[in-house]
Short mmCIF file of C-alpha atoms and ligand atoms in Angstrom, two decimals:
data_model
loop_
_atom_site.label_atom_id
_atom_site.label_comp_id
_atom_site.label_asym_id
_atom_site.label_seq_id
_atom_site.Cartn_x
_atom_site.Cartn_y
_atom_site.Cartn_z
CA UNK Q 453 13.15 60.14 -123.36
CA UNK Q 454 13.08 61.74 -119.55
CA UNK Q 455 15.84 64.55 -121.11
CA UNK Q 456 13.56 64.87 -124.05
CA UNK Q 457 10.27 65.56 -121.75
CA UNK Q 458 12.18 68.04 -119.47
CA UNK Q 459 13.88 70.10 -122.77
CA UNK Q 460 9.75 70.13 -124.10
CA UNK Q 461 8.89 71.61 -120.35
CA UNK Q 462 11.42 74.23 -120.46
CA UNK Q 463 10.85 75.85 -123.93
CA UNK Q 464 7.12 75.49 -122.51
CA UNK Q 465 7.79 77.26 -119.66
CA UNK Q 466 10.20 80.19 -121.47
CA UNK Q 467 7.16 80.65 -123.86
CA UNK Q 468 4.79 81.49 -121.06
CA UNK Q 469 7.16 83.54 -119.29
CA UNK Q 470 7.86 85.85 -122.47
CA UNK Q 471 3.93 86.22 -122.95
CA UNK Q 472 3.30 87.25 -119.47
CA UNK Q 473 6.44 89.91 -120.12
CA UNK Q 474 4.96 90.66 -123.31
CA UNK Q 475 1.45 91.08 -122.38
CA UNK Q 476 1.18 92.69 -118.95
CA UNK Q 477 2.83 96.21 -119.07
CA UNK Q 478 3.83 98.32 -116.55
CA UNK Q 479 4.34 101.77 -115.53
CA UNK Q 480 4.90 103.69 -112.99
CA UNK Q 481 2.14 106.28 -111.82
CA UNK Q 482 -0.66 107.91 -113.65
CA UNK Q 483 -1.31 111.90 -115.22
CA UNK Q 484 -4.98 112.84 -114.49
CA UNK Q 485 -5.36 115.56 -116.88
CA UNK Q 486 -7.94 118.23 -116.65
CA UNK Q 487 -8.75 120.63 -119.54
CA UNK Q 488 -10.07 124.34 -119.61
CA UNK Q 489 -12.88 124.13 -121.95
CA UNK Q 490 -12.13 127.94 -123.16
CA UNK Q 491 -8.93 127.62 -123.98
CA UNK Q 492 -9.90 124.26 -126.25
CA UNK Q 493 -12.24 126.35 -128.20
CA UNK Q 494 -10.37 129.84 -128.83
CA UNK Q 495 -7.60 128.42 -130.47
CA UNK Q 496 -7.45 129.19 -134.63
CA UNK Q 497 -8.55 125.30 -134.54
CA UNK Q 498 -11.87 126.12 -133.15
CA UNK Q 499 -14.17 123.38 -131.49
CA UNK Q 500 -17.85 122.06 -131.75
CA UNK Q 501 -19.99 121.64 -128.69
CA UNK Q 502 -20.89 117.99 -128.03
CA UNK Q 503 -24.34 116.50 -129.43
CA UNK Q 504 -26.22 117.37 -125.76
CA UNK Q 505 -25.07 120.79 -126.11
CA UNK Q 506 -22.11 123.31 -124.69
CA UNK Q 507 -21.18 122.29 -121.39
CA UNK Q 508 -20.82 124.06 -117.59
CA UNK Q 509 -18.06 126.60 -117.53
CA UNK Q 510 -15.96 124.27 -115.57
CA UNK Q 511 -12.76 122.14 -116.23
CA UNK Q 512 -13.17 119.00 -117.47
CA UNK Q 513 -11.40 115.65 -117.69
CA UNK Q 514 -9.22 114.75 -120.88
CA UNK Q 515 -7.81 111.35 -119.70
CA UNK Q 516 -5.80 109.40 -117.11
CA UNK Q 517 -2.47 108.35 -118.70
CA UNK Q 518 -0.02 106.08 -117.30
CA UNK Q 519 3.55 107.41 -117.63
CA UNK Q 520 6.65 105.93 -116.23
CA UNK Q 521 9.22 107.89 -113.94
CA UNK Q 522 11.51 108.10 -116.41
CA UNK Q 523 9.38 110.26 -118.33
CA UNK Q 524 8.08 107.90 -121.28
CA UNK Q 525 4.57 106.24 -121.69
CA UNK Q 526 2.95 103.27 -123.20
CA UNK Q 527 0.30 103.25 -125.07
CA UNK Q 528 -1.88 101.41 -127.28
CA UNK Q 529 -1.33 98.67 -125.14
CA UNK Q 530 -4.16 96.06 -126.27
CA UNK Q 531 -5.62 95.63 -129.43
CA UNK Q 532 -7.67 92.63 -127.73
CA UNK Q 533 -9.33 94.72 -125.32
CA UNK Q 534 -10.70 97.77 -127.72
CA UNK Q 535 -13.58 100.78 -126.28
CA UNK Q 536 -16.72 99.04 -125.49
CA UNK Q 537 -19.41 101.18 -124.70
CA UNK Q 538 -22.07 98.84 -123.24
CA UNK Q 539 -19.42 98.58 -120.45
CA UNK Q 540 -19.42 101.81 -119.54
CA UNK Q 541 -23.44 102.55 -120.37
CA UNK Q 542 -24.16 103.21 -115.78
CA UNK Q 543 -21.21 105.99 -116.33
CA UNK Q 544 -21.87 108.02 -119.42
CA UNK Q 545 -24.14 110.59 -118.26
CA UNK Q 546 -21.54 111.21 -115.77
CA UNK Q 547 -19.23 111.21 -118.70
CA UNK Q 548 -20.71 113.68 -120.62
CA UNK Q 549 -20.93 116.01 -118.15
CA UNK Q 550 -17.38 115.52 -116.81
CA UNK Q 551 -15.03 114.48 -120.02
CA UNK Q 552 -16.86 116.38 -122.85
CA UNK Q 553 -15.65 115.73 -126.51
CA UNK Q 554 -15.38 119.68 -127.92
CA UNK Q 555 -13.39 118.39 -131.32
CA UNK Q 556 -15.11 118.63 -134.64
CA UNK Q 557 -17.64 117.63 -136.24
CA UNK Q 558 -20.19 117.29 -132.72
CA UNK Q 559 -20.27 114.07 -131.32
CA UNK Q 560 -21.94 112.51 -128.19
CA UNK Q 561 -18.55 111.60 -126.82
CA UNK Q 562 -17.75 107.96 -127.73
CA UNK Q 563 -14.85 108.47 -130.04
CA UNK Q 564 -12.87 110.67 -127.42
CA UNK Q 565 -13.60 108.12 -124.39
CA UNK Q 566 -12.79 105.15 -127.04
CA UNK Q 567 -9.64 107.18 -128.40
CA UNK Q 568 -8.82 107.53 -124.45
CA UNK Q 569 -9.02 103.84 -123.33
CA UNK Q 570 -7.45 102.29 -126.51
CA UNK Q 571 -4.54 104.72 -126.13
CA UNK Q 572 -3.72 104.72 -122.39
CA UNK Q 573 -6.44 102.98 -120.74
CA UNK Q 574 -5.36 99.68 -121.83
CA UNK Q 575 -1.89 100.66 -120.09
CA UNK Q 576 -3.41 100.06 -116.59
CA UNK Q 577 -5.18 97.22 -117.90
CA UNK Q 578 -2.72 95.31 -115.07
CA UNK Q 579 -5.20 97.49 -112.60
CA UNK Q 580 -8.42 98.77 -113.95
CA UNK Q 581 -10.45 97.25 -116.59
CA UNK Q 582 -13.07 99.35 -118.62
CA UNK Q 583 -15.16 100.27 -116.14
CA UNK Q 584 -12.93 100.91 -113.39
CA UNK Q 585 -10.64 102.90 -115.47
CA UNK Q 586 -13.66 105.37 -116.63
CA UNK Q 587 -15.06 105.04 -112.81
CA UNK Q 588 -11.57 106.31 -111.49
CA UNK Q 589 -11.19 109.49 -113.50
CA UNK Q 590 -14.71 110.72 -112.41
CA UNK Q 591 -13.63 109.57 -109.23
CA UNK Q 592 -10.49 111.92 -109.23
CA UNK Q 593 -12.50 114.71 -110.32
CA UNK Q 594 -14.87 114.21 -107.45
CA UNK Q 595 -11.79 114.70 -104.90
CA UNK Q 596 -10.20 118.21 -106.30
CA UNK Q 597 -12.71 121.24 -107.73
CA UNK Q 598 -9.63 123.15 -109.77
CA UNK Q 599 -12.13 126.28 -111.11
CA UNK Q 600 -13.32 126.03 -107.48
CA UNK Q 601 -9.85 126.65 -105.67
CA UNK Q 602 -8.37 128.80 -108.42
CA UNK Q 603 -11.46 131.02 -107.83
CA UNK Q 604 -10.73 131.04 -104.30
CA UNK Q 605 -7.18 132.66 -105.38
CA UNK Q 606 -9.17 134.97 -107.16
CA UNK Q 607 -8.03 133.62 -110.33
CA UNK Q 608 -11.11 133.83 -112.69
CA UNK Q 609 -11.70 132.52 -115.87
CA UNK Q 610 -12.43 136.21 -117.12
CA UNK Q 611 -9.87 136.83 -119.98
CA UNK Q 612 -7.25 138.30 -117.31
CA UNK Q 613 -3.55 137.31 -117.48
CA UNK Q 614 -2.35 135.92 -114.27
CA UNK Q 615 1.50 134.60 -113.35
CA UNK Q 616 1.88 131.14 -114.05
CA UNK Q 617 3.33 130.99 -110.21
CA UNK Q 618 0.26 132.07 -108.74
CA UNK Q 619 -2.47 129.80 -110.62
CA UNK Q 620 0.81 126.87 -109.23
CA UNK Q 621 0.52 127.45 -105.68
CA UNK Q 622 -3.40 128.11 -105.89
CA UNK Q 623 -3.32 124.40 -107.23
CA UNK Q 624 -1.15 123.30 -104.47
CA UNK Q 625 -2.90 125.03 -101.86
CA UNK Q 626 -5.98 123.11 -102.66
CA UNK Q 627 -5.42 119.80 -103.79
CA UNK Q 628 -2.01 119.26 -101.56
CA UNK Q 629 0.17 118.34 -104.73
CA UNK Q 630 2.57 120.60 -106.97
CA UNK Q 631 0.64 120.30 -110.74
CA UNK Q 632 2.22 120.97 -113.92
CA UNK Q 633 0.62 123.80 -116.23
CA UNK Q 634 -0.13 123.04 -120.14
CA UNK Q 635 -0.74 126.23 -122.25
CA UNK Q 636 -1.63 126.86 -125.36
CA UNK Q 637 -2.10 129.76 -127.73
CA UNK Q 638 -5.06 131.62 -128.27
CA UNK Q 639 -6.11 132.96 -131.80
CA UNK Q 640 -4.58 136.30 -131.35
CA UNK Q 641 -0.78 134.13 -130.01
CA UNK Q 642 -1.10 135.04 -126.10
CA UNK Q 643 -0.25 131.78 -123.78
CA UNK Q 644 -3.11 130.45 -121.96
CA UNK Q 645 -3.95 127.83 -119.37
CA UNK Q 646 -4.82 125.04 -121.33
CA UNK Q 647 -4.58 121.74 -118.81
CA UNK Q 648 -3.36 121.00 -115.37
CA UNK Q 649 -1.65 117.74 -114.43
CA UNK Q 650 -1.84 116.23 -111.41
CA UNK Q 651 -0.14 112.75 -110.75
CA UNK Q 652 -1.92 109.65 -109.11
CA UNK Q 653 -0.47 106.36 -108.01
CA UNK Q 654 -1.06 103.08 -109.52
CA UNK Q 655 -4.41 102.24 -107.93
CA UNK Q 656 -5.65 105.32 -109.34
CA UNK Q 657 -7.13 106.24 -106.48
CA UNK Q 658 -4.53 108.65 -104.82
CA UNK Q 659 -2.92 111.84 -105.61
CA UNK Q 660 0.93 111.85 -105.36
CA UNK Q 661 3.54 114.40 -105.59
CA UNK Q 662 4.35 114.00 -109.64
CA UNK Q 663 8.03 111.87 -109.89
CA UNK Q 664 8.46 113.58 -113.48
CA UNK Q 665 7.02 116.64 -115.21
CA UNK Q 666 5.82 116.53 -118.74
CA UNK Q 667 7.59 119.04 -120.98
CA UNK Q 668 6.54 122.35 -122.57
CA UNK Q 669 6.80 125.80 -121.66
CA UNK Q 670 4.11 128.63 -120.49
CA UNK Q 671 4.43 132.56 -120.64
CA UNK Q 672 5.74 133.28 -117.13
CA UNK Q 673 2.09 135.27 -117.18
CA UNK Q 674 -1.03 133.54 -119.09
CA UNK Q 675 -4.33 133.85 -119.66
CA UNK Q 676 -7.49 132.51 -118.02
CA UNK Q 677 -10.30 132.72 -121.00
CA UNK Q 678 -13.78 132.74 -120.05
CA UNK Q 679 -16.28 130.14 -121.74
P1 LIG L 599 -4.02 112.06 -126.35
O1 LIG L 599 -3.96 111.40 -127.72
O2 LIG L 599 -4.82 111.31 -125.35
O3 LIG L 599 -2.64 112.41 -125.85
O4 LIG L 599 -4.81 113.43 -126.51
C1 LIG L 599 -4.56 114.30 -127.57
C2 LIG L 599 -5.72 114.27 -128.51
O5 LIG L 599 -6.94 114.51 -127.81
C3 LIG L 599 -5.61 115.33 -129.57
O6 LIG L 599 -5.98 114.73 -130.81
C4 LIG L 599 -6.63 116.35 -129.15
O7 LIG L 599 -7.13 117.06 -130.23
C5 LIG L 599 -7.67 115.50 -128.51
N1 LIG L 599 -8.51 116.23 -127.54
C6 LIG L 599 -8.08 116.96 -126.50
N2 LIG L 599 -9.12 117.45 -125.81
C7 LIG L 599 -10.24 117.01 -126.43
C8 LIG L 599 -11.61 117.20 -126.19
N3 LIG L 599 -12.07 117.91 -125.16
N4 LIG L 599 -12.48 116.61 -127.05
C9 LIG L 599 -12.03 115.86 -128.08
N5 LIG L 599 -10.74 115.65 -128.36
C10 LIG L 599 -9.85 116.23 -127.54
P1 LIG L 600 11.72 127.43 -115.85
O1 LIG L 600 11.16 128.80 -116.02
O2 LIG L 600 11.35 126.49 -116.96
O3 LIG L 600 13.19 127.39 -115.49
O4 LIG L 600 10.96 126.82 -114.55
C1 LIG L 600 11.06 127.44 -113.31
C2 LIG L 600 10.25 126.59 -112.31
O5 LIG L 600 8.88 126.59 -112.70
C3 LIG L 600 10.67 125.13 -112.24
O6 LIG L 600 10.47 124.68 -110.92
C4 LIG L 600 9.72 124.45 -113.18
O7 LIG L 600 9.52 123.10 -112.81
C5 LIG L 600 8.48 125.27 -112.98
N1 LIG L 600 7.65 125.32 -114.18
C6 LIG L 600 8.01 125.82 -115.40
N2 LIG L 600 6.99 125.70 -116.28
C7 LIG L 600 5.97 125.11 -115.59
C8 LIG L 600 4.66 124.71 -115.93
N3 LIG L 600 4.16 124.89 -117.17
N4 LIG L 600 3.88 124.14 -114.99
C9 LIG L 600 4.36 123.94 -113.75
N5 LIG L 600 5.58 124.29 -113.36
C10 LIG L 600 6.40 124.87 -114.26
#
């Protein structure tokens, strides 16, 4: 009876151990990912300015991704814990200034943020829930102005082609931390600066030198396109 209650106890106690394994994920730091808005929108793909209109000339966010040092990601990490937007309703004005949604048709934004948190949001779930996730990104935005300190290089968003080496160290001059470059193509094929990476730790609160870069490759020189 006593060997019967103890075997129970165990295969109770395995079970809860596997869901806690299963359930809480883990990874290792966080991208912050900032895009130029011009470079979305010249692309043969095209893009549609959100419902409130086209936004500032400036860069904006496209999402905070966790990502483990060995260079892979999780994602869709919750089906239990999809976008709700009444949780976010104190941050959206915020939002739509800061993380735009330029794809097509027009939209006011919701699908892109919901798209965001159900894909890598619910990664850091073990840290940030709904609010704080959306909270830390404009947060991270608040504490490095990218068109502000590449302008300071005198790297302009003005059509100009500028080494890939320069726009680098302008980035690590003013935020402190080495970023990684994303370009894409314009309609006419030349490389442009499409998003800059920087990494963040685990409370989402810090910048941190990145442990891994994503992959991809720039023109040694690309294009800053105005918008
Ligand atoms: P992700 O799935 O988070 O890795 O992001 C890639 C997806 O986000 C692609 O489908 C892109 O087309 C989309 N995307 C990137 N930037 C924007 C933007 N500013 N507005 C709407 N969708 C975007
Ligand atoms: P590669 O030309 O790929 O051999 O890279 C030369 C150096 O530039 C290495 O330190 C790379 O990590 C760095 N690098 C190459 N492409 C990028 C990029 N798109 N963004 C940031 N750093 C890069």
């Amino acid at each position: 009876m006593k060997s019967k209650f103890y075997s129970v106890s165990i295969k109770f106690l395995i079970i809860q151990l596997l869901s806690v394994l299963c359930v809480s994920q883990s990874f290792d730091f966080f991208y912050f990912v900032q895009q130029w808005p011009g470079s979305y929108c010249d692309t043969s793909q095209s893009c549609c300015y959100p419902t409130s209109g086209k936004p500032a000339p400036d860069f904006s966010i496209h999402g905070l991704w966790p990502n483990n040092n060995d260079g892979s990601y999780p994602s869709n990490c919750d089906p239990n814990d999809p976008f709700d937007k009444s949780k976010i309703s104190d941050l959206t004005g915020s939002m739509e200034k800061s993380w735009p949604s330029l794809a097509c048709p027009s939209s006011n934004g919701l699908s892109f943020w919901s798209h965001e948190w159900n894909k890598h949001g619910t990664c850091s779930e073990s840290v940030l829930n709904q609010h704080g996730y959306f909270q830390a990104a404009l947060n991270l935005k608040n504490q490095v102005n990218l068109l502000q300190t590449l302008k300071t290089a005198g790297i302009q968003p003005n059509g100009e082609s500028y080494s890939l080496e320069s726009i680098k160290d302008a980035v690590t001059k003013g935020s402190g931390y080495t970023p990684w470059v994303e370009c894409n193509t314009d309609e006419s094929g030349n490389s442009q600066l499409y998003q800059i990476y920087l990494c963040v730790d685990t409370s989402a609160a810090n910048f941190t030198e990145c442990p891994v870069f994503p992959k991809g490759k720039c023109g040694s020189q690309i294009t800053f396109p105005s918008f």
